[in-house]
Amino acid sequence: MLGPPGSGKGTQGQILSSRLGIPKIATGDILRAAMKAGTPLGKDAKRFYDAGKLVPDSLILELIKTELAKPEAQQGAIFDGFPRTAAQAELVERTLTAHGQRLAHVLLLDVPEEELVKRLHGRALQEGRTDDTPEAIRTRLLTYHQDTAPLVAYYAQRGVMHRVPGVGTVEEIAEAVKRKLGR
Ligand code: AMP
């Protein structure tokens, strides 16, 4: 699941995970759990997370490697929130290849910027995530454009990129995802 913050990656990834019966791996969820539990990873990640910046690859690459090696991910998985940088994309490709697997589909949820800002501010009131402050929201959107958006071209070149309009009801978007994947 690729797409800017607020595009619905988590929601649609969850629906897809239930529908296809394969697990969803979300680096953001793992980081939030690590911060809550106060683990070394959580402590190191917190200041980047709270500022809306990417947690450095030096911390994330190891995390991704560990997740991809888990037995439950061996029959396929939905990746939510990673890869987010070129280095992460390379690691994912290398690790999957080593396991005889590949990234079959990349879904990009297309949502206009004004709608993203509206959703993120709305969610801030409901969920109270520590990175939903106005300043962190601005940084997260900027970071997406700088570091993650270039992956769109990378995956398009590999012929695995699908663009899905990410506006409408949750059900409508889920239906559009289903049509794109053909299952
Ligand atoms: P998310 O829940 O996917 O919106 O991620 C929330 C925050 O967690 C991001 O703004 C980053 O600080 C951090 N994060 C999540 N996934 C990654 C990743 N793959 N690489 C770096 N930072 C990440």
CSV table of C-alpha atoms and ligand atoms in Angstrom, one decimal:
chain,number,residue,atom,x,y,z
A,1,MET,CA,0.0,0.0,0.0
A,2,LEU,CA,1.6,3.2,-1.2
A,3,GLY,CA,0.2,6.7,-0.7
A,4,PRO,CA,0.4,9.8,1.3
A,5,PRO,CA,-0.6,10.0,5.0
A,6,GLY,CA,-4.3,10.1,5.2
A,7,SER,CA,-4.9,8.3,1.9
A,8,GLY,CA,-6.5,5.3,3.6
A,9,LYS,CA,-3.6,2.8,3.3
A,10,GLY,CA,-4.3,1.3,6.8
A,11,THR,CA,-8.1,1.0,6.2
A,12,GLN,CA,-7.9,-0.5,2.7
A,13,GLY,CA,-4.9,-2.7,3.7
A,14,GLN,CA,-7.0,-4.1,6.6
A,15,ILE,CA,-9.9,-4.8,4.3
A,16,LEU,CA,-7.7,-6.5,1.8
A,17,SER,CA,-5.9,-8.5,4.5
A,18,SER,CA,-9.3,-9.9,5.8
A,19,ARG,CA,-10.6,-10.5,2.3
A,20,LEU,CA,-7.5,-12.3,1.0
A,21,GLY,CA,-6.7,-14.0,4.3
A,22,ILE,CA,-3.1,-12.8,4.4
A,23,PRO,CA,-1.5,-10.8,7.2
A,24,LYS,CA,-0.9,-7.0,7.0
A,25,ILE,CA,2.5,-5.7,8.2
A,26,ALA,CA,2.4,-2.0,9.1
A,27,THR,CA,5.6,-0.3,10.2
A,28,GLY,CA,3.7,2.6,11.7
A,29,ASP,CA,1.7,0.2,13.9
A,30,ILE,CA,4.9,-1.6,14.9
A,31,LEU,CA,6.6,1.7,15.8
A,32,ARG,CA,3.5,2.9,17.8
A,33,ALA,CA,3.6,-0.4,19.8
A,34,ALA,CA,7.3,-0.1,20.4
A,35,MET,CA,6.9,3.5,21.7
A,36,LYS,CA,4.1,2.5,23.9
A,37,ALA,CA,6.1,-0.4,25.3
A,38,GLY,CA,9.2,1.8,25.7
A,39,THR,CA,11.5,-0.6,23.9
A,40,PRO,CA,14.9,0.7,22.6
A,41,LEU,CA,13.5,0.9,19.1
A,42,GLY,CA,10.5,2.9,20.4
A,43,LYS,CA,12.7,5.3,22.3
A,44,ASP,CA,15.0,5.9,19.3
A,45,ALA,CA,12.1,6.3,16.9
A,46,LYS,CA,10.0,8.7,19.1
A,47,ARG,CA,11.5,12.1,18.3
A,48,PHE,CA,11.4,11.4,14.5
A,49,TYR,CA,7.9,10.0,14.7
A,50,ASP,CA,6.5,12.9,16.8
A,51,ALA,CA,8.0,15.4,14.4
A,52,GLY,CA,6.4,13.7,11.4
A,53,LYS,CA,9.8,12.8,10.0
A,54,LEU,CA,10.7,9.4,8.7
A,55,VAL,CA,12.4,7.1,11.3
A,56,PRO,CA,16.0,6.7,9.9
A,57,ASP,CA,16.6,3.7,7.6
A,58,SER,CA,19.3,2.6,10.1
A,59,LEU,CA,16.4,1.7,12.5
A,60,ILE,CA,13.8,0.6,9.9
A,61,LEU,CA,15.8,-1.7,7.7
A,62,GLU,CA,16.4,-4.2,10.5
A,63,LEU,CA,12.7,-4.0,11.5
A,64,ILE,CA,11.6,-4.8,7.9
A,65,LYS,CA,14.0,-7.7,7.6
A,66,THR,CA,12.7,-9.2,10.8
A,67,GLU,CA,9.1,-8.8,9.8
A,68,LEU,CA,9.7,-10.4,6.3
A,69,ALA,CA,11.4,-13.4,7.9
A,70,LYS,CA,8.4,-14.3,10.1
A,71,PRO,CA,6.7,-17.6,9.3
A,72,GLU,CA,3.3,-15.9,9.0
A,73,ALA,CA,4.6,-13.7,6.1
A,74,GLN,CA,5.8,-16.6,4.0
A,75,GLN,CA,2.5,-17.1,2.2
A,76,GLY,CA,2.3,-13.5,1.2
A,77,ALA,CA,1.6,-10.3,3.1
A,78,ILE,CA,0.2,-6.8,2.7
A,79,PHE,CA,2.8,-4.1,3.3
A,80,ASP,CA,1.3,-0.9,4.8
A,81,GLY,CA,3.6,2.1,5.2
A,82,PHE,CA,6.8,0.6,3.8
A,83,PRO,CA,8.9,0.7,1.7
A,84,ARG,CA,9.0,4.5,2.1
A,85,THR,CA,12.5,5.2,0.8
A,86,ALA,CA,14.7,4.0,-2.0
A,87,ALA,CA,16.9,2.1,0.5
A,88,GLN,CA,13.8,0.4,2.0
A,89,ALA,CA,12.6,-0.6,-1.5
A,90,GLU,CA,15.9,-2.1,-2.3
A,91,LEU,CA,16.0,-4.1,0.9
A,92,VAL,CA,12.4,-5.4,0.3
A,93,GLU,CA,13.3,-6.5,-3.2
A,94,ARG,CA,16.5,-8.2,-2.1
A,95,THR,CA,14.8,-9.9,0.9
A,96,LEU,CA,11.8,-11.1,-1.1
A,97,THR,CA,14.1,-12.4,-3.9
A,98,ALA,CA,16.2,-14.3,-1.4
A,99,HIS,CA,12.9,-16.0,-0.2
A,100,GLY,CA,11.8,-16.8,-3.8
A,101,GLN,CA,9.1,-14.1,-3.5
A,102,ARG,CA,8.4,-10.9,-5.2
A,103,LEU,CA,6.3,-7.7,-4.8
A,104,ALA,CA,3.3,-8.6,-7.0
A,105,HIS,CA,1.3,-5.4,-6.8
A,106,VAL,CA,1.8,-1.9,-5.5
A,107,LEU,CA,-1.4,0.0,-4.8
A,108,LEU,CA,-1.3,3.8,-4.9
A,109,LEU,CA,-4.3,5.5,-3.3
A,110,ASP,CA,-4.8,8.8,-5.1
A,111,VAL,CA,-6.3,11.5,-2.9
A,112,PRO,CA,-6.1,15.3,-3.5
A,113,GLU,CA,-3.9,17.2,-1.1
A,114,GLU,CA,-6.7,19.3,0.4
A,115,GLU,CA,-8.7,16.2,1.2
A,116,LEU,CA,-5.6,14.6,2.9
A,117,VAL,CA,-5.2,17.7,5.1
A,118,LYS,CA,-8.9,17.6,6.0
A,119,ARG,CA,-8.8,13.9,6.9
A,120,LEU,CA,-5.6,14.2,8.9
A,121,HIS,CA,-6.9,17.1,11.0
A,122,GLY,CA,-10.2,15.2,11.5
A,123,ARG,CA,-8.3,12.1,12.6
A,124,ALA,CA,-6.2,14.2,15.0
A,125,LEU,CA,-9.4,15.1,16.9
A,126,GLN,CA,-10.6,11.5,17.0
A,127,GLU,CA,-7.4,9.4,17.6
A,128,GLY,CA,-5.0,11.8,19.2
A,129,ARG,CA,-1.9,10.4,17.6
A,130,THR,CA,1.2,12.2,18.7
A,131,ASP,CA,2.1,13.0,15.1
A,132,ASP,CA,-1.2,14.5,14.2
A,133,THR,CA,-0.2,18.1,15.3
A,134,PRO,CA,-0.5,20.7,12.5
A,135,GLU,CA,3.3,21.0,12.3
A,136,ALA,CA,3.9,17.2,12.1
A,137,ILE,CA,1.1,16.8,9.5
A,138,ARG,CA,2.8,19.4,7.3
A,139,THR,CA,6.1,17.6,7.7
A,140,ARG,CA,4.6,14.2,6.9
A,141,LEU,CA,3.0,15.4,3.7
A,142,LEU,CA,6.3,17.1,2.7
A,143,THR,CA,8.3,14.0,3.6
A,144,TYR,CA,5.9,11.8,1.5
A,145,HIS,CA,6.5,14.0,-1.6
A,146,GLN,CA,10.3,14.1,-1.0
A,147,ASP,CA,11.2,10.6,0.0
A,148,THR,CA,8.3,8.2,-0.9
A,149,ALA,CA,6.6,9.6,-4.0
A,150,PRO,CA,9.7,8.8,-6.1
A,151,LEU,CA,8.9,5.1,-5.5
A,152,VAL,CA,5.8,5.5,-7.7
A,153,ALA,CA,8.1,5.8,-10.8
A,154,TYR,CA,10.3,3.0,-9.6
A,155,TYR,CA,7.4,0.5,-9.3
A,156,ALA,CA,5.6,1.8,-12.4
A,157,GLN,CA,8.8,0.9,-14.3
A,158,ARG,CA,8.6,-2.6,-12.9
A,159,GLY,CA,5.0,-2.9,-14.2
A,160,VAL,CA,3.5,-3.6,-10.7
A,161,MET,CA,1.9,-0.2,-10.0
A,162,HIS,CA,-1.9,0.3,-9.8
A,163,ARG,CA,-3.5,3.7,-9.2
A,164,VAL,CA,-6.8,3.7,-7.4
A,165,PRO,CA,-8.9,6.8,-6.7
A,166,GLY,CA,-8.8,7.1,-2.9
A,167,VAL,CA,-12.0,9.2,-2.6
A,168,GLY,CA,-15.5,8.0,-2.1
A,169,THR,CA,-16.9,5.7,0.6
A,170,VAL,CA,-14.6,3.0,2.1
A,171,GLU,CA,-16.7,0.3,0.4
A,172,GLU,CA,-16.4,2.1,-3.0
A,173,ILE,CA,-12.6,2.3,-2.7
A,174,ALA,CA,-12.4,-1.3,-1.6
A,175,GLU,CA,-14.4,-2.3,-4.7
A,176,ALA,CA,-12.0,-0.3,-6.9
A,177,VAL,CA,-9.0,-2.1,-5.3
A,178,LYS,CA,-10.7,-5.4,-5.9
A,179,ARG,CA,-11.3,-4.6,-9.6
A,180,LYS,CA,-7.6,-3.5,-10.1
A,181,LEU,CA,-6.2,-6.6,-8.5
A,182,GLY,CA,-8.7,-8.9,-10.2
A,183,ARG,CA,-9.4,-10.6,-6.9
B,1,AMP,P1,2.1,5.6,9.4
B,1,AMP,O1,1.4,5.0,10.5
B,1,AMP,O2,2.4,4.7,8.3
B,1,AMP,O3,1.4,6.9,8.9
B,1,AMP,O4,3.5,6.1,10.0
B,1,AMP,C1,3.6,7.1,11.0
B,1,AMP,C2,5.0,7.5,11.3
B,1,AMP,O5,5.8,6.3,11.6
B,1,AMP,C3,5.7,8.1,10.1
B,1,AMP,O6,5.5,9.5,10.0
B,1,AMP,C4,7.2,7.8,10.4
B,1,AMP,O7,7.6,8.7,11.5
B,1,AMP,C5,7.1,6.4,11.0
B,1,AMP,N1,7.2,5.3,10.0
B,1,AMP,C6,6.3,4.4,9.7
B,1,AMP,N2,6.7,3.6,8.7
B,1,AMP,C7,8.0,4.0,8.4
B,1,AMP,C8,9.0,3.6,7.4
B,1,AMP,N3,8.7,2.6,6.6
B,1,AMP,N4,10.1,4.3,7.4
B,1,AMP,C9,10.4,5.3,8.2
B,1,AMP,N5,9.5,5.8,9.1
B,1,AMP,C10,8.3,5.1,9.2
